[in-house]
Amino acid sequence: MTLSEIATTLDAAAATAKATSQISTTQSFDEDEAYEIQRLSLEKRYARGEKYVGMKLGFTSFAKMEQMGVHDMIWGRLTDAMCYKSGDQLPLAKFIHPRAEPEIAFLIKKDILQEISLEEIPEYILACAPAIEVIDSRYQNFKFSLEDVIADNCSSAAFCIGAWQPLPTSLNDLAISLTFGTQTVQADQSNAILDNPYLSVCNASRLAKKYGEQLLEGQVILAGAATPAEFIPINTKITAKVQTLGSCVLTSV
Ligand code: OOG
Ligand code: MG
């Protein structure tokens, strides 16, 4: 298959919520080609009217890398069609085998046009918030190589951002949890994200520059999950909570 044909296959799998087979088992492609497939598949979404609204990072915690058997940070594109408000219902029929992750989101204050340092964050980032990311690999059994998952827009499927909060001096040592109903299904500290969640912003700026993607005022960055992801059961209230930042809720239907 050409890169464009792979992009079409992955886009169709996402649009119809039907899993497809892993690409790398029958065809080898490298990381740059994987990002090109991702770009081509997103072009199809934009052609249907979806708008790019920001970037997500993946595998920024060891817990996530270990869960999925990969070894490197990845990034994907978020569109307006993936965005849910806290309190919304999440219709599971739109997805193949969705999982939830507790995350931290950042709101961009000023266009980020080059790699930025930790010291520059207050100049470029307006606010942060607790978030839920819903990931839904388009591959059967959620099984993939690093290249496969990059091509598949890093499993991006939906996200929900809680109320924006002013940037604290530090985002370290905050408890992060994911709750289904009344049961806490995952919990860790914010340090699980790159030892400092603010480093996600620096890495997003580096990757945006490297791949020629935008990080503009009003767009968002998802830092990557602090814990492994959990399959979402039906009729369940999903809560992601970040100490001092508050929480964010979706209800699966
Ligand atoms: C890839 C997406 C990883 C994260 O926060 O680490 C991710 C996957 O696990 O399917 O979103
Ligand atoms: Mg994630």
PDB file of C-alpha atoms and ligand atoms in Angstrom:
ATOM      1  CA  MET A   1       0.000   0.000   0.000  1.00  0.00           C
ATOM      2  CA  THR A   2       1.110   3.574  -0.602  1.00  0.00           C
ATOM      3  CA  LEU A   3       1.238   6.012   2.317  1.00  0.00           C
ATOM      4  CA  SER A   4      -1.933   7.589   0.981  1.00  0.00           C
ATOM      5  CA  GLU A   5      -3.730   4.223   0.831  1.00  0.00           C
ATOM      6  CA  ILE A   6      -2.741   3.483   4.427  1.00  0.00           C
ATOM      7  CA  ALA A   7      -4.064   6.927   5.419  1.00  0.00           C
ATOM      8  CA  THR A   8      -7.370   6.152   3.705  1.00  0.00           C
ATOM      9  CA  THR A   9      -7.640   2.791   5.483  1.00  0.00           C
ATOM     10  CA  LEU A  10      -6.984   4.330   8.904  1.00  0.00           C
ATOM     11  CA  ASP A  11      -9.344   7.243   8.289  1.00  0.00           C
ATOM     12  CA  ALA A  12     -12.108   4.842   7.229  1.00  0.00           C
ATOM     13  CA  ALA A  13     -11.516   2.630  10.283  1.00  0.00           C
ATOM     14  CA  ALA A  14     -11.924   5.680  12.548  1.00  0.00           C
ATOM     15  CA  ALA A  15     -14.930   7.055  10.691  1.00  0.00           C
ATOM     16  CA  THR A  16     -16.815   3.739  10.713  1.00  0.00           C
ATOM     17  CA  ALA A  17     -15.550   2.526  14.122  1.00  0.00           C
ATOM     18  CA  LYS A  18     -14.304  -0.732  12.626  1.00  0.00           C
ATOM     19  CA  ALA A  19     -10.858  -2.059  13.522  1.00  0.00           C
ATOM     20  CA  THR A  20      -8.285  -2.682  10.813  1.00  0.00           C
ATOM     21  CA  SER A  21      -5.243  -4.949  10.835  1.00  0.00           C
ATOM     22  CA  GLN A  22      -1.870  -3.737  12.001  1.00  0.00           C
ATOM     23  CA  ILE A  23       0.066  -2.282   9.050  1.00  0.00           C
ATOM     24  CA  SER A  24       3.652  -2.994  10.143  1.00  0.00           C
ATOM     25  CA  THR A  25       3.148  -6.774  10.176  1.00  0.00           C
ATOM     26  CA  THR A  26       2.818  -6.814   6.391  1.00  0.00           C
ATOM     27  CA  GLN A  27       4.674  -3.664   5.352  1.00  0.00           C
ATOM     28  CA  SER A  28       7.585  -1.793   6.880  1.00  0.00           C
ATOM     29  CA  PHE A  29       7.653   1.978   7.102  1.00  0.00           C
ATOM     30  CA  ASP A  30       9.721   4.364   9.198  1.00  0.00           C
ATOM     31  CA  GLU A  31       8.760   7.033  11.712  1.00  0.00           C
ATOM     32  CA  ASP A  32       8.851   9.910   9.191  1.00  0.00           C
ATOM     33  CA  GLU A  33       6.595   7.942   6.848  1.00  0.00           C
ATOM     34  CA  ALA A  34       4.298   7.220   9.789  1.00  0.00           C
ATOM     35  CA  TYR A  35       3.943  10.966  10.484  1.00  0.00           C
ATOM     36  CA  GLU A  36       3.265  11.534   6.786  1.00  0.00           C
ATOM     37  CA  ILE A  37       0.461   8.923   6.903  1.00  0.00           C
ATOM     38  CA  GLN A  38      -0.936  10.698   9.964  1.00  0.00           C
ATOM     39  CA  ARG A  39      -0.851  14.033   8.135  1.00  0.00           C
ATOM     40  CA  LEU A  40      -2.565  12.558   5.072  1.00  0.00           C
ATOM     41  CA  SER A  41      -5.295  10.916   7.147  1.00  0.00           C
ATOM     42  CA  LEU A  42      -5.973  14.179   9.006  1.00  0.00           C
ATOM     43  CA  GLU A  43      -6.259  15.990   5.657  1.00  0.00           C
ATOM     44  CA  LYS A  44      -9.307  13.791   5.037  1.00  0.00           C
ATOM     45  CA  ARG A  45     -10.895  14.941   8.283  1.00  0.00           C
ATOM     46  CA  TYR A  46     -10.194  18.600   7.447  1.00  0.00           C
ATOM     47  CA  ALA A  47     -11.763  18.045   4.010  1.00  0.00           C
ATOM     48  CA  ARG A  48     -14.935  16.921   5.839  1.00  0.00           C
ATOM     49  CA  GLY A  49     -14.936  20.176   7.812  1.00  0.00           C
ATOM     50  CA  GLU A  50     -13.048  19.280  10.984  1.00  0.00           C
ATOM     51  CA  LYS A  51     -10.629  21.876  12.346  1.00  0.00           C
ATOM     52  CA  TYR A  52      -7.203  21.317  13.886  1.00  0.00           C
ATOM     53  CA  VAL A  53      -7.323  22.578  17.505  1.00  0.00           C
ATOM     54  CA  GLY A  54      -4.053  21.398  18.990  1.00  0.00           C
ATOM     55  CA  MET A  55      -1.601  18.668  19.730  1.00  0.00           C
ATOM     56  CA  LYS A  56      -1.483  15.666  22.034  1.00  0.00           C
ATOM     57  CA  LEU A  57       1.639  13.994  23.304  1.00  0.00           C
ATOM     58  CA  GLY A  58       1.728  10.284  23.988  1.00  0.00           C
ATOM     59  CA  PHE A  59       4.016   7.977  25.936  1.00  0.00           C
ATOM     60  CA  THR A  60       5.312  10.766  28.145  1.00  0.00           C
ATOM     61  CA  SER A  61       5.071   8.411  31.153  1.00  0.00           C
ATOM     62  CA  PHE A  62       6.821   5.089  31.746  1.00  0.00           C
ATOM     63  CA  ALA A  63       3.475   3.605  32.785  1.00  0.00           C
ATOM     64  CA  LYS A  64       2.064   4.246  29.296  1.00  0.00           C
ATOM     65  CA  MET A  65       5.193   3.104  27.459  1.00  0.00           C
ATOM     66  CA  GLU A  66       5.212  -0.102  29.474  1.00  0.00           C
ATOM     67  CA  GLN A  67       1.491  -0.731  28.972  1.00  0.00           C
ATOM     68  CA  MET A  68       1.781  -0.437  25.195  1.00  0.00           C
ATOM     69  CA  GLY A  69       5.276  -1.893  24.746  1.00  0.00           C
ATOM     70  CA  VAL A  70       6.839   1.134  23.029  1.00  0.00           C
ATOM     71  CA  HIS A  71       9.872   3.239  23.850  1.00  0.00           C
ATOM     72  CA  ASP A  72       9.480   6.790  22.575  1.00  0.00           C
ATOM     73  CA  MET A  73       7.373   9.921  22.858  1.00  0.00           C
ATOM     74  CA  ILE A  74       4.849  10.468  20.047  1.00  0.00           C
ATOM     75  CA  TRP A  75       2.475  13.259  19.052  1.00  0.00           C
ATOM     76  CA  GLY A  76      -0.882  13.454  17.339  1.00  0.00           C
ATOM     77  CA  ARG A  77      -3.392  15.982  16.111  1.00  0.00           C
ATOM     78  CA  LEU A  78      -6.597  17.019  17.902  1.00  0.00           C
ATOM     79  CA  THR A  79      -9.626  18.289  15.999  1.00  0.00           C
ATOM     80  CA  ASP A  80     -12.764  20.123  17.103  1.00  0.00           C
ATOM     81  CA  ALA A  81     -14.856  17.007  16.393  1.00  0.00           C
ATOM     82  CA  MET A  82     -12.935  15.146  19.122  1.00  0.00           C
ATOM     83  CA  CYS A  83     -13.700  17.789  21.751  1.00  0.00           C
ATOM     84  CA  TYR A  84     -16.334  17.164  24.442  1.00  0.00           C
ATOM     85  CA  LYS A  85     -17.345  19.477  27.284  1.00  0.00           C
ATOM     86  CA  SER A  86     -17.062  18.348  30.880  1.00  0.00           C
ATOM     87  CA  GLY A  87     -20.460  16.886  31.792  1.00  0.00           C
ATOM     88  CA  ASP A  88     -21.136  15.625  28.254  1.00  0.00           C
ATOM     89  CA  GLN A  89     -22.190  12.139  27.297  1.00  0.00           C
ATOM     90  CA  LEU A  90     -19.660  10.044  25.383  1.00  0.00           C
ATOM     91  CA  PRO A  91     -21.442   7.796  22.856  1.00  0.00           C
ATOM     92  CA  LEU A  92     -19.423   4.564  22.833  1.00  0.00           C
ATOM     93  CA  ALA A  93     -20.952   3.502  19.492  1.00  0.00           C
ATOM     94  CA  LYS A  94     -18.684   6.072  17.811  1.00  0.00           C
ATOM     95  CA  PHE A  95     -15.591   4.148  18.892  1.00  0.00           C
ATOM     96  CA  ILE A  96     -14.072   0.681  18.473  1.00  0.00           C
ATOM     97  CA  HIS A  97     -12.649  -0.147  21.941  1.00  0.00           C
ATOM     98  CA  PRO A  98     -12.192   3.206  23.690  1.00  0.00           C
ATOM     99  CA  ARG A  99      -9.970   3.671  26.729  1.00  0.00           C
ATOM    100  CA  ALA A 100      -9.749   6.678  29.049  1.00  0.00           C
ATOM    101  CA  GLU A 101      -6.643   8.388  30.404  1.00  0.00           C
ATOM    102  CA  PRO A 102      -6.264  11.135  33.033  1.00  0.00           C
ATOM    103  CA  GLU A 103      -4.249  14.029  31.609  1.00  0.00           C
ATOM    104  CA  ILE A 104      -3.314  17.679  32.031  1.00  0.00           C
ATOM    105  CA  ALA A 105      -4.209  20.167  29.262  1.00  0.00           C
ATOM    106  CA  PHE A 106      -2.558  23.492  28.442  1.00  0.00           C
ATOM    107  CA  LEU A 107      -4.099  26.528  26.735  1.00  0.00           C
ATOM    108  CA  ILE A 108      -1.790  28.494  24.439  1.00  0.00           C
ATOM    109  CA  LYS A 109      -1.630  32.262  25.060  1.00  0.00           C
ATOM    110  CA  LYS A 110       0.733  33.288  22.273  1.00  0.00           C
ATOM    111  CA  ASP A 111       1.696  31.574  19.003  1.00  0.00           C
ATOM    112  CA  ILE A 112       4.536  29.130  19.638  1.00  0.00           C
ATOM    113  CA  LEU A 113       6.765  29.361  16.585  1.00  0.00           C
ATOM    114  CA  GLN A 114       9.927  27.757  17.911  1.00  0.00           C
ATOM    115  CA  GLU A 115      11.074  25.395  20.641  1.00  0.00           C
ATOM    116  CA  ILE A 116      10.468  27.015  24.010  1.00  0.00           C
ATOM    117  CA  SER A 117      12.194  26.455  27.358  1.00  0.00           C
ATOM    118  CA  LEU A 118      10.628  25.878  30.786  1.00  0.00           C
ATOM    119  CA  GLU A 119      11.384  29.511  31.680  1.00  0.00           C
ATOM    120  CA  GLU A 120       9.380  30.733  28.677  1.00  0.00           C
ATOM    121  CA  ILE A 121       6.208  28.819  29.534  1.00  0.00           C
ATOM    122  CA  PRO A 122       4.423  31.691  31.360  1.00  0.00           C
ATOM    123  CA  GLU A 123       4.900  33.830  28.238  1.00  0.00           C
ATOM    124  CA  TYR A 124       3.249  31.271  25.946  1.00  0.00           C
ATOM    125  CA  ILE A 125       0.790  29.329  28.121  1.00  0.00           C
ATOM    126  CA  LEU A 126      -2.273  30.950  29.656  1.00  0.00           C
ATOM    127  CA  ALA A 127      -3.801  28.165  31.725  1.00  0.00           C
ATOM    128  CA  CYS A 128      -3.917  24.476  32.524  1.00  0.00           C
ATOM    129  CA  ALA A 129      -6.746  22.086  33.362  1.00  0.00           C
ATOM    130  CA  PRO A 130      -7.538  18.495  34.254  1.00  0.00           C
ATOM    131  CA  ALA A 131      -8.463  16.496  31.154  1.00  0.00           C
ATOM    132  CA  ILE A 132      -9.669  13.117  29.968  1.00  0.00           C
ATOM    133  CA  GLU A 133      -8.253  11.729  26.769  1.00  0.00           C
ATOM    134  CA  VAL A 134     -10.208   8.949  25.061  1.00  0.00           C
ATOM    135  CA  ILE A 135      -7.911   6.824  22.937  1.00  0.00           C
ATOM    136  CA  ASP A 136      -9.234   4.280  20.466  1.00  0.00           C
ATOM    137  CA  SER A 137      -6.627   2.450  18.423  1.00  0.00           C
ATOM    138  CA  ARG A 138      -7.915   1.685  14.967  1.00  0.00           C
ATOM    139  CA  TYR A 139      -5.911  -1.559  15.083  1.00  0.00           C
ATOM    140  CA  GLN A 140      -7.395  -4.872  16.150  1.00  0.00           C
ATOM    141  CA  ASN A 141      -6.806  -5.688  19.832  1.00  0.00           C
ATOM    142  CA  PHE A 142      -5.163  -2.265  20.394  1.00  0.00           C
ATOM    143  CA  LYS A 143      -1.917  -3.863  19.148  1.00  0.00           C
ATOM    144  CA  PHE A 144       0.660  -1.778  17.283  1.00  0.00           C
ATOM    145  CA  SER A 145       4.301  -0.827  16.748  1.00  0.00           C
ATOM    146  CA  LEU A 146       5.522   2.730  17.362  1.00  0.00           C
ATOM    147  CA  GLU A 147       5.189   3.466  13.616  1.00  0.00           C
ATOM    148  CA  ASP A 148       1.676   1.953  13.474  1.00  0.00           C
ATOM    149  CA  VAL A 149       0.393   4.100  16.325  1.00  0.00           C
ATOM    150  CA  ILE A 150       1.938   7.298  14.924  1.00  0.00           C
ATOM    151  CA  ALA A 151       0.257   6.628  11.561  1.00  0.00           C
ATOM    152  CA  ASP A 152      -3.018   6.131  13.463  1.00  0.00           C
ATOM    153  CA  ASN A 153      -2.840   9.664  14.903  1.00  0.00           C
ATOM    154  CA  CYS A 154      -1.594   8.194  18.169  1.00  0.00           C
ATOM    155  CA  SER A 155      -4.984   6.599  18.866  1.00  0.00           C
ATOM    156  CA  SER A 156      -6.596  10.073  19.338  1.00  0.00           C
ATOM    157  CA  ALA A 157     -10.350   9.754  19.476  1.00  0.00           C
ATOM    158  CA  ALA A 158     -11.833  12.278  21.908  1.00  0.00           C
ATOM    159  CA  PHE A 159     -10.862  14.606  24.712  1.00  0.00           C
ATOM    160  CA  CYS A 160     -12.525  16.630  27.422  1.00  0.00           C
ATOM    161  CA  ILE A 161     -10.982  19.561  29.277  1.00  0.00           C
ATOM    162  CA  GLY A 162     -12.143  20.780  32.704  1.00  0.00           C
ATOM    163  CA  ALA A 163     -12.228  24.404  33.853  1.00  0.00           C
ATOM    164  CA  TRP A 164      -9.040  26.325  32.988  1.00  0.00           C
ATOM    165  CA  GLN A 165      -6.894  27.297  35.978  1.00  0.00           C
ATOM    166  CA  PRO A 166      -4.119  29.871  36.270  1.00  0.00           C
ATOM    167  CA  LEU A 167      -0.673  28.330  35.822  1.00  0.00           C
ATOM    168  CA  PRO A 168       0.828  27.236  39.129  1.00  0.00           C
ATOM    169  CA  THR A 169       4.569  27.744  39.645  1.00  0.00           C
ATOM    170  CA  SER A 170       4.954  23.976  39.727  1.00  0.00           C
ATOM    171  CA  LEU A 171       2.878  21.068  38.438  1.00  0.00           C
ATOM    172  CA  ASN A 172       4.942  18.529  40.356  1.00  0.00           C
ATOM    173  CA  ASP A 173       3.750  16.228  43.142  1.00  0.00           C
ATOM    174  CA  LEU A 174       0.045  16.494  42.304  1.00  0.00           C
ATOM    175  CA  ALA A 175      -2.159  13.421  42.690  1.00  0.00           C
ATOM    176  CA  ILE A 176      -3.843  12.408  39.411  1.00  0.00           C
ATOM    177  CA  SER A 177      -6.631   9.868  39.280  1.00  0.00           C
ATOM    178  CA  LEU A 178      -9.140   8.263  36.965  1.00  0.00           C
ATOM    179  CA  THR A 179     -12.428   7.157  38.480  1.00  0.00           C
ATOM    180  CA  PHE A 180     -15.211   5.034  36.963  1.00  0.00           C
ATOM    181  CA  GLY A 181     -18.360   5.611  39.002  1.00  0.00           C
ATOM    182  CA  THR A 182     -17.123   5.557  42.588  1.00  0.00           C
ATOM    183  CA  GLN A 183     -14.119   3.328  41.912  1.00  0.00           C
ATOM    184  CA  THR A 184     -10.639   4.759  41.381  1.00  0.00           C
ATOM    185  CA  VAL A 185      -9.254   2.677  38.513  1.00  0.00           C
ATOM    186  CA  GLN A 186      -5.909   4.464  38.055  1.00  0.00           C
ATOM    187  CA  ALA A 187      -3.902   6.843  40.211  1.00  0.00           C
ATOM    188  CA  ASP A 188      -0.410   8.292  40.206  1.00  0.00           C
ATOM    189  CA  GLN A 189       1.500  11.531  40.720  1.00  0.00           C
ATOM    190  CA  SER A 190       1.935  14.244  38.094  1.00  0.00           C
ATOM    191  CA  ASN A 191       5.696  13.568  38.148  1.00  0.00           C
ATOM    192  CA  ALA A 192       4.906  10.417  36.127  1.00  0.00           C
ATOM    193  CA  ILE A 193       4.666  12.807  33.147  1.00  0.00           C
ATOM    194  CA  LEU A 194       8.293  13.429  32.135  1.00  0.00           C
ATOM    195  CA  ASP A 195       9.206  14.135  35.816  1.00  0.00           C
ATOM    196  CA  ASN A 196       7.570  17.532  35.219  1.00  0.00           C
ATOM    197  CA  PRO A 197       4.349  17.984  33.171  1.00  0.00           C
ATOM    198  CA  TYR A 198       5.558  21.402  31.967  1.00  0.00           C
ATOM    199  CA  LEU A 199       8.190  19.551  29.938  1.00  0.00           C
ATOM    200  CA  SER A 200       5.319  18.299  27.762  1.00  0.00           C
ATOM    201  CA  VAL A 201       4.858  21.870  26.554  1.00  0.00           C
ATOM    202  CA  CYS A 202       8.570  22.187  25.711  1.00  0.00           C
ATOM    203  CA  ASN A 203       8.468  18.868  23.862  1.00  0.00           C
ATOM    204  CA  ALA A 204       5.302  19.829  21.992  1.00  0.00           C
ATOM    205  CA  SER A 205       7.031  23.028  20.845  1.00  0.00           C
ATOM    206  CA  ARG A 206      10.076  21.035  19.701  1.00  0.00           C
ATOM    207  CA  LEU A 207       7.934  18.506  17.786  1.00  0.00           C
ATOM    208  CA  ALA A 208       5.677  21.162  16.252  1.00  0.00           C
ATOM    209  CA  LYS A 209       8.764  22.935  14.901  1.00  0.00           C
ATOM    210  CA  LYS A 210      10.308  19.681  13.669  1.00  0.00           C
ATOM    211  CA  TYR A 211       7.185  18.549  11.805  1.00  0.00           C
ATOM    212  CA  GLY A 212       5.916  21.965  10.702  1.00  0.00           C
ATOM    213  CA  GLU A 213       2.678  21.798  12.736  1.00  0.00           C
ATOM    214  CA  GLN A 214       0.957  24.765  14.382  1.00  0.00           C
ATOM    215  CA  LEU A 215       0.710  25.640  18.064  1.00  0.00           C
ATOM    216  CA  LEU A 216      -1.195  28.899  17.998  1.00  0.00           C
ATOM    217  CA  GLU A 217      -3.014  31.148  20.452  1.00  0.00           C
ATOM    218  CA  GLY A 218      -6.214  29.471  21.627  1.00  0.00           C
ATOM    219  CA  GLN A 219      -5.075  25.967  20.709  1.00  0.00           C
ATOM    220  CA  VAL A 220      -4.415  23.263  23.292  1.00  0.00           C
ATOM    221  CA  ILE A 221      -1.738  20.752  24.235  1.00  0.00           C
ATOM    222  CA  LEU A 222      -2.467  17.464  26.005  1.00  0.00           C
ATOM    223  CA  ALA A 223       0.523  16.465  28.146  1.00  0.00           C
ATOM    224  CA  GLY A 224       0.118  12.674  27.865  1.00  0.00           C
ATOM    225  CA  ALA A 225      -1.330  10.285  30.396  1.00  0.00           C
ATOM    226  CA  ALA A 226       0.122   9.934  33.876  1.00  0.00           C
ATOM    227  CA  THR A 227      -1.203   6.357  34.188  1.00  0.00           C
ATOM    228  CA  PRO A 228      -2.069   3.391  31.959  1.00  0.00           C
ATOM    229  CA  ALA A 229      -5.380   3.735  30.065  1.00  0.00           C
ATOM    230  CA  GLU A 230      -8.563   1.888  31.091  1.00  0.00           C
ATOM    231  CA  PHE A 231     -11.248   0.407  28.846  1.00  0.00           C
ATOM    232  CA  ILE A 232     -14.463   2.414  29.219  1.00  0.00           C
ATOM    233  CA  PRO A 233     -17.538   0.429  30.298  1.00  0.00           C
ATOM    234  CA  ILE A 234     -20.985   1.575  29.134  1.00  0.00           C
ATOM    235  CA  ASN A 235     -23.157   3.849  31.336  1.00  0.00           C
ATOM    236  CA  THR A 236     -20.229   4.946  33.431  1.00  0.00           C
ATOM    237  CA  LYS A 237     -19.313   8.295  34.902  1.00  0.00           C
ATOM    238  CA  ILE A 238     -15.636   8.876  34.062  1.00  0.00           C
ATOM    239  CA  THR A 239     -13.787  11.408  36.212  1.00  0.00           C
ATOM    240  CA  ALA A 240     -10.214  12.613  35.816  1.00  0.00           C
ATOM    241  CA  LYS A 241      -8.977  14.524  38.825  1.00  0.00           C
ATOM    242  CA  VAL A 242      -5.778  16.511  39.249  1.00  0.00           C
ATOM    243  CA  GLN A 243      -4.982  17.758  42.746  1.00  0.00           C
ATOM    244  CA  THR A 244      -5.462  21.558  43.020  1.00  0.00           C
ATOM    245  CA  LEU A 245      -6.668  21.818  39.370  1.00  0.00           C
ATOM    246  CA  GLY A 246     -10.049  20.150  39.836  1.00  0.00           C
ATOM    247  CA  SER A 247     -11.761  17.528  37.731  1.00  0.00           C
ATOM    248  CA  CYS A 248     -13.371  16.767  34.425  1.00  0.00           C
ATOM    249  CA  VAL A 249     -16.280  14.377  33.778  1.00  0.00           C
ATOM    250  CA  LEU A 250     -17.754  12.394  30.892  1.00  0.00           C
ATOM    251  CA  THR A 251     -20.527   9.803  31.042  1.00  0.00           C
ATOM    252  CA  SER A 252     -20.321   6.895  28.627  1.00  0.00           C
ATOM    253  CA  VAL A 253     -23.606   5.884  26.978  1.00  0.00           C
TER     254      VAL A 253
HETATM  255  C1  OOG B   1      -1.308   5.646  22.174  1.00  0.00           C
HETATM  256  C2  OOG B   1      -1.663   6.968  22.786  1.00  0.00           C
HETATM  257  C3  OOG B   1      -0.849   7.286  24.022  1.00  0.00           C
HETATM  258  C4  OOG B   1      -0.726   8.865  26.019  1.00  0.00           C
HETATM  259  O1  OOG B   1      -1.292   9.741  26.688  1.00  0.00           O
HETATM  260  O2  OOG B   1       0.325   8.337  26.397  1.00  0.00           O
HETATM  261  C5  OOG B   1      -1.382   8.454  24.755  1.00  0.00           C
HETATM  262  C6  OOG B   1      -2.030   4.486  22.819  1.00  0.00           C
HETATM  263  O3  OOG B   1      -1.704   4.120  23.952  1.00  0.00           O
HETATM  264  O4  OOG B   1      -2.899   3.903  22.151  1.00  0.00           O
HETATM  265  O5  OOG B   1      -2.338   9.078  24.377  1.00  0.00           O
HETATM  266 MG    MG B   2      -3.125  10.405  25.920  1.00  0.00          MG
END
